[in-house]
Amino acid sequence: MAADKLAVEPDRHPVVIVDQLHVKYHAYSSGKAVRGIPGRSILSRKRGIRTVHALRGVSLVAYQNESIGIIGRNGSGKSTLMRAITGLLTPSSGAVFAQSRPNLLGVGAALIPGLSGDNNIVLGGLALGLSQREVMEVHKEIVDFTGLEEFIDLPMNTYSSGMQARLKFAVATIKQHEILIVDEALAVGDAVFRARSEARIREIRDNAGTIFLVSHQMKSIRETCSRTIWINQGQILMDGETEEVVAAYLDWRDTQK
Amino acid sequence: MSDAAAEKPGENLSIAHLAAEFGLYRVGARPAFFSYIATTWHRRDFIWHMAKFRVMNKFSTNRLGLVWLLVNPVFNALIYGAIFGILQGENIPPDYPARVVIGVFIFTFFRTCFTHGAKSITSNQNLVQSLSFPRITLPLSVAMEELLSIAPAWALLFIIMPIMGHPPSVQWLLILPVFLLSILFNTGIALISARITVHLRDLTEVIPLLSRILFYTSGVLFDVGKIFAKWPMAIAVYDFHPIYQMVQLGRHALIGIAVDPLYWVYFSAFSVVVFGIGLVFFWSAEERYGR
């Protein structure tokens, strides 16, 4: 099945090709696993270390100007696939090819909570790869976008969680991305800011080209994505028109309740 | 055009060809060494700001703030100097207080690069897993942070030495190469320790112990010639001990103690080699750090 997926459609320009991707996590487990889990006896041969096969042979081709929704239950491998596409996670086998390095939308980990919002904008921008001058140029724009003008000189850890999320989103979207991966980032802030951030994502999509959107909100998937991929237990279950895939997923989800 | 390549899509080679045909390259592949260094150079603003902001952040909620950067090494020199001074009795070398202050201040930079460099990747796992940048920026920025933290204490040496009876002289200029070489050496150490803890986390616990052992054995607090007078073999080992050389050269520059001129050669070679090995050693595991 995966084989015929990898044929590139004629007259379209692929920007990401994922080829037979497998990812395994090795984790130290503590305590005893529930008896009777299939495969457990093989896994426990190395004492204390369990191998989790998070992606089992995922293949896909993404084209220019496409926005692709990624859906599936928790733990199905969505975020793992996204991290492997950005190259942040080394696959056990298989490979990812891309036109330019895909970026994950998110900069939170680079920021320092004890620093002012101002300094964090500088730090976040530099972490994303901008030069100091480029950061200075967009600085005011970011502050306006967050709507935090009065508090921008205060340490970030004095902000409410919503305010922090706004700052992080604003910094993360500074950079013009060619291939962008948005993992559950749209549900931040209040209604006003959410509308603003969704508009910003669509703007990026229109300028940039290719977006992967991971979400549990079928509404935002339907509004943003033309194509949707449903992942279950580390494999692609369905890949096609958003309406079709989302409908099938919702039907399936009802049977799971 | 892509038909030929699509015929056998199960083969990885054909996919790689197909990808290359459209100008796609493999994501996450380790870049060549020199292009890696070039990308890192483009990230110098990031390295500098991360270091600066971390130092600011460390003391931002303290009343005395950056004054602690001076208080800590001075207090260390006082307490170790006093205890080891009493313990050594007659073996105490001439100019003991000045020796200890220089020794402790120079060693402190080595210690912080070694121990904090070791955590530069492992304690930033979230950052490593969410953004792509040359990972070497993390240990480099830690080395920069530690340099910024020790710089006020190093500057303080120029005030303390005249008080201890060593007026400024032309020879003081020799301290600059000592500082530069120890920056090279300690940055190399930070790069090496940053990678080895990724392979074996337990080393994070071992490294502080190791650095303490080095502190007590590297001649920071005693005169090697006097303590090991009965074991010339041991003294010979110290002639090739880079940390001892670093400390001795610092003392030579500021208070004029005699050193073998070859120390300059040895320590320069050590610094360049350790820094070079650090760069290559860190770079060659670049694909591993995200896991």
Coordinates of C-alpha atoms in Angstrom, one line a residue:
Chain A
M1 CA 0.0 0.0 0.0
A2 CA 2.8 2.4 1.0
A3 CA 4.6 1.6 -2.3
D4 CA 2.0 3.0 -4.6
K5 CA 1.7 6.1 -2.4
L6 CA 5.2 7.1 -3.2
A7 CA 4.6 7.6 -6.8
V8 CA 4.8 11.4 -7.4
E9 CA 1.8 12.8 -9.2
P10 CA 2.7 14.3 -12.5
D11 CA 2.7 18.1 -12.9
R12 CA 3.0 18.6 -9.1
H13 CA 6.1 19.7 -7.3
P14 CA 6.8 17.6 -4.1
V15 CA 8.5 19.4 -1.2
V16 CA 8.5 16.6 1.3
I17 CA 8.9 12.9 0.7
V18 CA 8.7 10.5 3.6
D19 CA 10.0 7.0 2.7
Q20 CA 9.1 3.9 4.8
L21 CA 9.8 5.7 8.1
H22 CA 10.2 3.7 11.3
V23 CA 10.8 5.2 14.7
K24 CA 11.5 3.3 17.8
Y25 CA 11.9 4.8 21.3
H26 CA 14.0 3.1 23.9
A27 CA 12.8 3.9 27.4
Y28 CA 13.6 2.8 30.8
S29 CA 10.5 1.3 32.3
S30 CA 9.9 0.9 36.0
G31 CA 7.6 -1.4 37.7
K32 CA 6.0 -4.4 36.1
A33 CA 4.0 -4.4 32.9
V34 CA 0.6 -5.9 32.8
R35 CA 0.8 -9.5 32.0
G36 CA -0.5 -10.7 28.7
I37 CA 0.5 -7.7 26.6
P38 CA 1.5 -9.3 23.3
G39 CA 5.1 -8.9 22.6
R40 CA 6.0 -8.1 26.1
S41 CA 8.1 -11.2 26.6
I42 CA 10.3 -10.3 23.7
L43 CA 10.6 -6.7 24.7
S44 CA 11.6 -7.5 28.3
R45 CA 14.6 -9.5 27.3
K46 CA 16.7 -6.4 27.9
R47 CA 15.9 -5.8 31.5
G48 CA 14.4 -2.5 32.3
I49 CA 14.5 -1.2 28.7
R50 CA 11.3 -1.2 26.7
T51 CA 11.2 -0.5 23.0
V52 CA 8.2 1.4 21.7
H53 CA 7.7 1.2 18.0
A54 CA 6.1 4.5 17.5
L55 CA 6.0 4.7 13.7
R56 CA 5.8 1.6 11.6
G57 CA 6.6 2.3 8.0
V58 CA 5.0 5.7 7.1
S59 CA 5.3 7.0 3.6
L60 CA 3.9 10.1 2.1
V61 CA 4.5 12.9 -0.4
A62 CA 3.6 16.5 0.3
Y63 CA 3.3 19.0 -2.5
Q64 CA 3.8 22.8 -2.7
N65 CA 0.9 24.9 -1.5
E66 CA -0.7 22.1 0.3
S67 CA -2.0 22.2 3.8
I68 CA -2.2 18.8 5.3
G69 CA -4.2 17.9 8.5
I70 CA -2.8 15.2 10.7
I71 CA -5.4 13.5 12.9
G72 CA -5.5 10.4 15.2
R73 CA -5.9 9.5 18.8
N74 CA -3.3 10.4 21.5
G75 CA -0.3 8.3 21.2
S76 CA -0.9 7.3 17.6
G77 CA 2.4 8.7 16.4
K78 CA 1.3 12.2 15.1
S79 CA 3.9 14.2 17.0
T80 CA 6.6 11.6 16.4
L81 CA 6.0 11.8 12.6
M82 CA 6.2 15.6 12.8
R83 CA 9.5 15.5 14.7
A84 CA 10.9 13.0 12.3
I85 CA 9.9 15.3 9.4
T86 CA 11.8 18.2 11.0
G87 CA 14.8 16.0 11.4
L88 CA 14.8 16.6 15.2
L89 CA 14.3 12.9 15.8
T90 CA 16.5 10.4 14.0
P91 CA 14.5 7.6 12.4
S92 CA 15.4 3.9 13.1
S93 CA 15.0 3.3 9.4
G94 CA 13.6 5.1 6.4
A95 CA 14.3 8.7 5.4
V96 CA 12.7 12.1 5.0
F97 CA 13.6 14.3 2.1
A98 CA 12.6 17.9 1.9
Q99 CA 13.2 21.0 -0.1
S100 CA 14.2 23.1 2.9
R101 CA 14.3 22.1 6.5
P102 CA 10.8 21.9 7.8
N103 CA 10.2 23.9 11.0
L104 CA 8.1 23.1 14.0
L105 CA 6.1 26.1 15.1
G106 CA 7.2 26.6 18.7
V107 CA 9.9 28.5 20.4
G108 CA 8.9 28.1 24.0
A109 CA 11.9 25.9 25.0
A110 CA 14.4 28.6 24.0
L111 CA 12.9 31.3 26.2
I112 CA 14.0 32.1 29.7
P113 CA 11.1 32.6 32.2
G114 CA 13.0 35.1 34.4
L115 CA 13.7 37.4 31.5
S116 CA 11.5 40.3 30.3
G117 CA 9.2 39.8 27.3
D118 CA 11.5 42.2 25.4
N119 CA 14.6 40.1 25.9
N120 CA 12.7 36.9 25.2
I121 CA 11.6 38.2 21.8
V122 CA 15.3 38.8 21.0
L123 CA 16.4 35.4 22.3
G124 CA 13.5 33.6 20.5
G125 CA 14.2 35.3 17.2
L126 CA 17.9 34.5 17.4
A127 CA 17.0 30.9 18.3
L128 CA 14.9 30.7 15.1
G129 CA 17.9 31.7 13.1
L130 CA 17.3 35.4 12.6
S131 CA 20.2 37.8 12.8
Q132 CA 20.2 40.4 15.6
R133 CA 19.3 43.2 13.0
E134 CA 16.4 41.2 11.6
V135 CA 15.1 40.7 15.1
M136 CA 15.3 44.4 15.8
E137 CA 13.4 45.1 12.6
V138 CA 10.4 43.0 13.5
H139 CA 10.5 43.7 17.2
K140 CA 7.8 46.3 17.3
E141 CA 5.5 44.2 15.0
I142 CA 5.7 41.3 17.4
V143 CA 5.0 43.4 20.4
D144 CA 1.9 44.8 18.7
F145 CA 0.8 41.4 17.7
T146 CA 0.9 40.1 21.2
G147 CA -1.0 43.0 22.6
L148 CA 1.2 43.0 25.6
E149 CA 2.8 46.5 25.2
E150 CA 2.3 47.5 28.9
F151 CA 3.9 44.4 30.2
I152 CA 6.7 43.8 27.7
D153 CA 9.4 44.9 30.2
L154 CA 8.2 42.6 32.9
P155 CA 9.7 39.1 33.4
M156 CA 7.9 36.5 31.5
N157 CA 7.2 34.4 34.6
T158 CA 4.9 37.2 35.9
Y159 CA 2.6 36.7 32.9
S160 CA -0.5 34.6 33.0
S161 CA -0.4 31.4 31.0
G162 CA -2.5 32.8 28.3
M163 CA -0.2 35.9 28.0
Q164 CA 2.9 33.6 27.8
A165 CA 1.2 31.5 25.1
R166 CA 0.6 34.7 23.1
L167 CA 4.2 35.8 23.4
K168 CA 5.5 32.4 22.3
F169 CA 3.1 32.2 19.4
A170 CA 4.1 35.7 18.2
V171 CA 7.8 35.0 18.4
A172 CA 7.4 31.6 16.7
T173 CA 5.7 33.1 13.7
I174 CA 8.3 35.8 13.1
K175 CA 10.1 33.7 10.6
Q176 CA 8.8 33.1 7.1
H177 CA 8.6 29.3 6.8
E178 CA 8.6 27.4 3.6
I179 CA 7.5 24.2 5.3
L180 CA 5.8 24.7 8.6
I181 CA 4.5 22.2 11.1
V182 CA 1.9 23.4 13.6
D183 CA 1.4 21.0 16.4
E184 CA -1.7 21.9 18.5
A185 CA -0.7 25.5 18.7
L186 CA -3.9 27.2 17.6
A187 CA -5.8 26.8 20.8
V188 CA -3.9 29.5 22.7
G189 CA -5.1 32.6 24.3
D190 CA -8.6 34.1 24.4
A191 CA -11.1 34.2 21.6
V192 CA -9.7 37.5 20.2
F193 CA -6.2 36.2 20.1
R194 CA -7.3 32.8 18.7
A195 CA -8.9 34.4 15.7
R196 CA -5.8 36.5 15.2
S197 CA -3.5 33.5 15.4
E198 CA -5.6 31.5 13.0
A199 CA -5.5 34.3 10.5
R200 CA -1.7 34.4 10.9
I201 CA -1.5 30.7 10.2
R202 CA -3.5 31.1 7.0
E203 CA -1.3 34.0 6.0
I204 CA 1.8 31.9 6.5
R205 CA 0.1 29.1 4.4
D206 CA -0.6 31.6 1.6
N207 CA 2.9 32.9 1.6
A208 CA 4.8 29.8 2.4
G209 CA 3.6 26.8 0.7
T210 CA 3.3 23.8 2.8
I211 CA 1.8 23.4 6.2
F212 CA 1.2 20.3 8.4
L213 CA -1.4 20.9 11.0
V214 CA -1.7 18.5 13.9
S215 CA -5.0 19.0 15.8
H216 CA -7.8 17.3 17.6
Q217 CA -10.1 20.2 16.6
M218 CA -11.9 18.9 13.5
K219 CA -13.2 22.4 13.0
S220 CA -9.7 23.9 12.5
I221 CA -8.7 20.9 10.3
R222 CA -11.7 21.5 8.0
E223 CA -11.1 25.2 7.8
T224 CA -7.4 25.1 7.1
C225 CA -6.6 21.8 5.3
S226 CA -7.4 20.5 1.9
R227 CA -5.9 17.1 2.5
T228 CA -5.9 15.0 5.7
I229 CA -3.9 12.0 6.9
W230 CA -5.3 9.8 9.6
I231 CA -2.7 8.0 11.7
N232 CA -3.4 5.0 13.9
Q233 CA -0.9 3.0 15.9
G234 CA 2.0 4.3 13.9
Q235 CA 0.6 3.7 10.5
I236 CA -1.3 5.7 7.9
L237 CA -4.9 4.5 8.0
M238 CA -6.2 7.0 5.5
D239 CA -4.9 9.8 3.3
G240 CA -7.2 11.9 1.1
E241 CA -9.7 14.7 0.9
T242 CA -10.3 16.3 4.3
E243 CA -14.1 15.8 4.3
E244 CA -13.8 12.2 3.5
V245 CA -11.1 11.4 6.0
V246 CA -12.6 13.4 8.8
A247 CA -16.0 11.8 8.3
A248 CA -14.4 8.3 8.4
Y249 CA -12.4 9.2 11.5
L250 CA -15.5 10.6 13.4
D251 CA -17.5 7.4 12.5
W252 CA -14.6 5.3 13.8
R253 CA -14.2 7.4 16.9
D254 CA -17.9 6.9 17.7
T255 CA -17.5 3.2 17.6
Q256 CA -14.6 3.4 20.1
K257 CA -16.7 5.1 22.8
Chain B
M1 CA 10.3 12.2 -16.0
S2 CA 9.7 10.6 -12.6
D3 CA 8.2 7.4 -14.2
A4 CA 11.5 5.5 -14.2
A5 CA 12.1 6.3 -10.6
A6 CA 8.6 5.5 -9.5
E7 CA 8.7 2.0 -11.0
K8 CA 10.5 0.5 -8.1
P9 CA 9.4 2.6 -5.2
G10 CA 10.2 0.0 -2.6
E11 CA 13.9 0.6 -3.1
N12 CA 15.4 3.3 -1.0
L13 CA 17.9 4.2 -3.7
S14 CA 15.2 5.0 -6.2
I15 CA 13.4 7.2 -3.7
A16 CA 16.6 9.0 -3.0
H17 CA 17.1 9.5 -6.8
L18 CA 13.5 10.7 -7.1
A19 CA 14.0 13.1 -4.2
A20 CA 17.2 14.4 -5.8
E21 CA 15.4 14.9 -9.1
F22 CA 13.1 17.4 -7.4
G23 CA 15.9 19.1 -5.5
L24 CA 15.0 17.6 -2.1
Y25 CA 17.7 16.6 0.3
R26 CA 17.7 14.3 3.3
V27 CA 16.5 16.0 6.5
G28 CA 18.6 15.6 9.6
A29 CA 21.7 14.4 7.8
R30 CA 24.9 15.7 9.5
P31 CA 26.4 18.6 7.6
A32 CA 30.0 18.5 6.5
F33 CA 32.4 19.8 9.2
F34 CA 33.3 23.1 7.6
S35 CA 29.8 24.0 6.6
Y36 CA 28.8 23.1 10.2
I37 CA 31.3 25.5 11.5
A38 CA 30.1 28.2 9.1
T39 CA 26.5 27.8 10.2
T40 CA 27.7 28.0 13.8
W41 CA 29.5 31.3 13.0
H42 CA 26.2 32.7 11.6
R43 CA 24.6 31.8 15.0
R44 CA 27.2 33.8 17.0
D45 CA 24.5 36.4 18.0
F46 CA 22.4 33.6 19.5
I47 CA 25.4 32.2 21.4
W48 CA 26.3 35.6 22.8
H49 CA 22.8 36.6 23.8
M50 CA 21.9 33.2 25.3
A51 CA 25.1 33.5 27.5
K52 CA 24.4 37.1 28.4
F53 CA 20.8 36.6 29.2
R54 CA 21.5 33.5 31.3
V55 CA 24.0 35.4 33.4
M56 CA 21.6 38.2 33.9
N57 CA 18.8 35.8 34.8
K58 CA 20.9 33.9 37.3
F59 CA 21.2 36.9 39.6
S60 CA 18.2 39.0 38.6
T61 CA 16.2 38.2 41.8
N62 CA 19.2 38.6 44.2
R63 CA 19.7 41.9 46.0
L64 CA 23.4 42.0 45.4
G65 CA 23.0 40.7 41.8
L66 CA 26.2 40.5 39.9
V67 CA 28.3 41.2 43.0
W68 CA 27.9 37.5 43.7
L69 CA 30.2 36.8 40.7
L70 CA 33.0 38.3 42.8
V71 CA 32.0 37.1 46.2
N72 CA 31.9 33.4 45.3
P73 CA 35.4 33.0 44.0
V74 CA 36.9 35.3 46.6
F75 CA 35.2 33.4 49.4
N76 CA 36.4 30.1 47.8
A77 CA 40.0 31.3 47.7
L78 CA 39.8 32.5 51.3
I79 CA 38.4 29.3 52.7
Y80 CA 40.5 26.8 50.8
G81 CA 43.6 29.0 51.2
A82 CA 43.1 29.1 55.0
I83 CA 42.4 25.4 55.4
F84 CA 45.2 24.2 53.2
G85 CA 47.5 26.8 54.6
I86 CA 47.0 25.4 58.1
L87 CA 47.2 21.7 56.9
Q88 CA 50.4 22.2 55.0
G89 CA 52.4 23.8 57.9
E90 CA 56.0 24.1 56.9
N91 CA 55.4 23.1 53.3
I92 CA 53.6 26.3 52.6
P93 CA 55.2 27.9 49.5
P94 CA 56.3 31.6 49.5
D95 CA 53.7 34.1 48.4
Y96 CA 51.1 31.5 49.4
P97 CA 48.0 33.9 49.4
A98 CA 48.7 35.3 46.0
R99 CA 49.3 31.8 44.6
V100 CA 46.0 30.5 46.0
V101 CA 44.0 33.5 44.7
I102 CA 45.4 33.2 41.1
G103 CA 45.1 29.4 41.2
V104 CA 41.5 29.3 42.4
F105 CA 40.4 32.0 40.0
I106 CA 42.0 30.3 37.0
F107 CA 40.8 26.8 38.1
T108 CA 37.2 28.0 38.7
F109 CA 36.8 28.7 34.9
F110 CA 38.0 25.2 34.1
R111 CA 35.6 23.7 36.7
T112 CA 32.5 25.6 35.6
C113 CA 33.2 24.8 31.9
F114 CA 33.7 21.1 32.7
T115 CA 30.7 20.6 34.9
H116 CA 28.2 23.0 33.3
G117 CA 29.3 22.1 29.8
A118 CA 28.4 18.5 30.6
K119 CA 24.8 19.5 31.2
S120 CA 24.5 21.8 28.2
I121 CA 22.7 19.2 26.0
T122 CA 21.1 16.9 28.6
S123 CA 19.4 19.8 30.4
N124 CA 18.2 21.4 27.2
Q125 CA 16.5 18.4 25.8
N126 CA 13.2 20.3 25.2
L127 CA 15.0 23.0 23.2
V128 CA 17.0 20.4 21.2
Q129 CA 13.8 18.6 20.3
S130 CA 11.8 21.6 19.3
L131 CA 14.2 23.8 17.2
S132 CA 16.8 23.0 14.7
F133 CA 20.2 24.8 15.0
P134 CA 23.7 23.5 15.2
R135 CA 23.8 21.8 18.6
I136 CA 27.3 23.1 19.2
T137 CA 25.8 26.5 20.0
L138 CA 24.7 25.1 23.4
P139 CA 28.1 24.1 24.8
L140 CA 29.7 27.1 23.2
S141 CA 27.2 29.4 24.8
V142 CA 27.8 27.7 28.2
A143 CA 31.5 28.3 27.8
M144 CA 30.7 32.0 27.0
E145 CA 28.4 32.2 30.0
E146 CA 31.1 30.9 32.3
L147 CA 33.6 33.3 30.8
L148 CA 31.3 36.2 31.5
S149 CA 30.8 34.9 35.0
I150 CA 34.6 34.6 35.7
A151 CA 35.6 37.8 33.9
P152 CA 34.9 40.2 36.9
A153 CA 37.0 37.9 39.2
W154 CA 39.8 37.9 36.7
A155 CA 39.7 41.7 36.5
L156 CA 39.7 41.7 40.3
L157 CA 43.2 40.0 40.2
F158 CA 44.7 43.3 39.0
I159 CA 43.5 45.0 42.2
I160 CA 44.3 42.2 44.6
M161 CA 47.8 41.6 43.4
P162 CA 49.2 45.1 44.2
I163 CA 47.5 44.8 47.6
M164 CA 49.4 41.6 48.2
G165 CA 52.7 43.3 47.3
H166 CA 53.0 42.6 43.6
P167 CA 52.8 46.0 41.8
P168 CA 51.8 46.1 38.1
S169 CA 54.6 45.4 35.7
V170 CA 55.2 44.7 32.0
Q171 CA 55.2 41.0 32.7
W172 CA 51.4 41.3 33.6
L173 CA 50.8 41.4 29.8
L174 CA 51.6 37.7 29.8
I175 CA 48.3 37.0 31.5
L176 CA 46.5 37.8 28.3
P177 CA 47.8 34.7 26.4
V178 CA 47.2 32.7 29.5
F179 CA 43.5 33.8 29.5
L180 CA 43.2 33.2 25.8
L181 CA 44.7 29.7 25.9
S182 CA 42.6 28.7 28.9
I183 CA 39.4 29.9 27.0
L184 CA 40.4 27.6 24.1
F185 CA 41.3 24.7 26.4
N186 CA 38.2 25.0 28.6
T187 CA 35.8 25.4 25.6
G188 CA 37.2 22.2 24.2
I189 CA 36.6 20.5 27.6
A190 CA 33.0 21.8 27.6
L191 CA 32.5 20.4 24.1
I192 CA 33.8 17.0 25.0
S193 CA 31.9 16.8 28.3
A194 CA 28.7 17.9 26.6
R195 CA 28.9 14.9 24.2
I196 CA 30.0 12.2 26.6
T197 CA 27.1 12.8 29.0
V198 CA 24.7 12.3 26.1
H199 CA 26.0 8.8 25.6
L200 CA 26.2 8.0 29.3
R201 CA 24.0 10.1 31.6
D202 CA 25.6 8.7 34.7
L203 CA 28.7 10.8 33.9
T204 CA 26.7 13.9 34.9
E205 CA 27.1 12.7 38.5
V206 CA 30.8 11.7 38.0
I207 CA 32.0 14.9 36.5
P208 CA 31.7 17.1 39.6
L209 CA 33.6 14.5 41.6
L210 CA 36.3 14.4 38.9
S211 CA 36.6 18.1 38.9
R212 CA 37.0 18.2 42.6
I213 CA 39.7 15.6 42.4
L214 CA 41.5 17.7 39.8
F215 CA 41.1 20.8 42.1
Y216 CA 42.9 19.1 44.9
T217 CA 45.6 17.5 42.8
S218 CA 46.5 20.1 40.2
G219 CA 48.7 22.2 42.4
V220 CA 46.2 24.9 42.9
L221 CA 46.7 24.9 46.7
F222 CA 50.2 23.5 47.1
D223 CA 53.7 23.6 45.7
V224 CA 54.3 20.5 43.6
G225 CA 58.0 20.6 44.1
K226 CA 57.7 20.6 47.9
I227 CA 54.9 18.1 48.4
F228 CA 56.4 15.6 46.0
A229 CA 60.0 16.2 46.8
K230 CA 60.5 12.5 47.5
W231 CA 58.9 11.4 44.3
P232 CA 60.6 13.0 41.3
M233 CA 58.5 10.8 39.0
A234 CA 55.4 12.6 40.2
I235 CA 57.0 16.0 39.6
A236 CA 57.8 14.8 36.1
V237 CA 54.1 14.0 35.5
Y238 CA 53.2 17.6 36.4
D239 CA 55.4 18.8 33.6
F240 CA 52.8 17.5 31.3
H241 CA 49.7 18.4 33.3
P242 CA 47.7 21.0 31.3
I243 CA 45.7 22.3 34.3
Y244 CA 48.9 22.7 36.4
Q245 CA 50.5 24.5 33.5
M246 CA 47.6 26.8 33.1
V247 CA 47.8 27.7 36.8
Q248 CA 51.6 28.0 36.9
L249 CA 51.7 30.2 33.8
G250 CA 49.1 32.5 35.4
R251 CA 51.3 32.8 38.5
H252 CA 54.3 33.4 36.3
A253 CA 52.6 36.3 34.6
L254 CA 51.3 38.0 37.7
I255 CA 53.7 37.3 40.5
G256 CA 56.8 36.2 38.6
I257 CA 57.2 32.6 39.8
A258 CA 59.7 30.7 37.7
V259 CA 58.3 28.3 35.1
D260 CA 60.0 26.1 32.5
P261 CA 59.6 28.1 29.2
L262 CA 58.5 24.9 27.6
Y263 CA 55.2 25.2 29.6
W264 CA 54.2 27.8 27.1
V265 CA 54.7 25.4 24.2
Y266 CA 53.1 22.5 25.9
F267 CA 50.1 24.4 27.1
S268 CA 49.5 26.1 23.8
A269 CA 49.6 22.8 22.1
F270 CA 47.3 21.2 24.6
S271 CA 44.8 24.1 24.2
V272 CA 44.7 24.0 20.4
V273 CA 44.5 20.2 20.3
V274 CA 41.8 19.9 23.0
F275 CA 39.7 22.7 21.3
G276 CA 40.1 21.0 17.9
I277 CA 39.3 17.5 19.2
G278 CA 36.3 19.1 21.0
L279 CA 34.9 20.6 17.8
V280 CA 35.3 17.4 15.8
F281 CA 34.2 15.1 18.6
F282 CA 31.1 17.1 19.2
W283 CA 30.2 17.5 15.6
S284 CA 30.5 13.8 14.8
A285 CA 27.6 12.9 17.0
E286 CA 25.3 15.8 15.8
E287 CA 22.5 13.4 14.7
R288 CA 22.3 11.8 18.1
Y289 CA 21.5 14.8 20.3
G290 CA 17.8 15.0 19.5
R291 CA 17.1 11.5 20.8

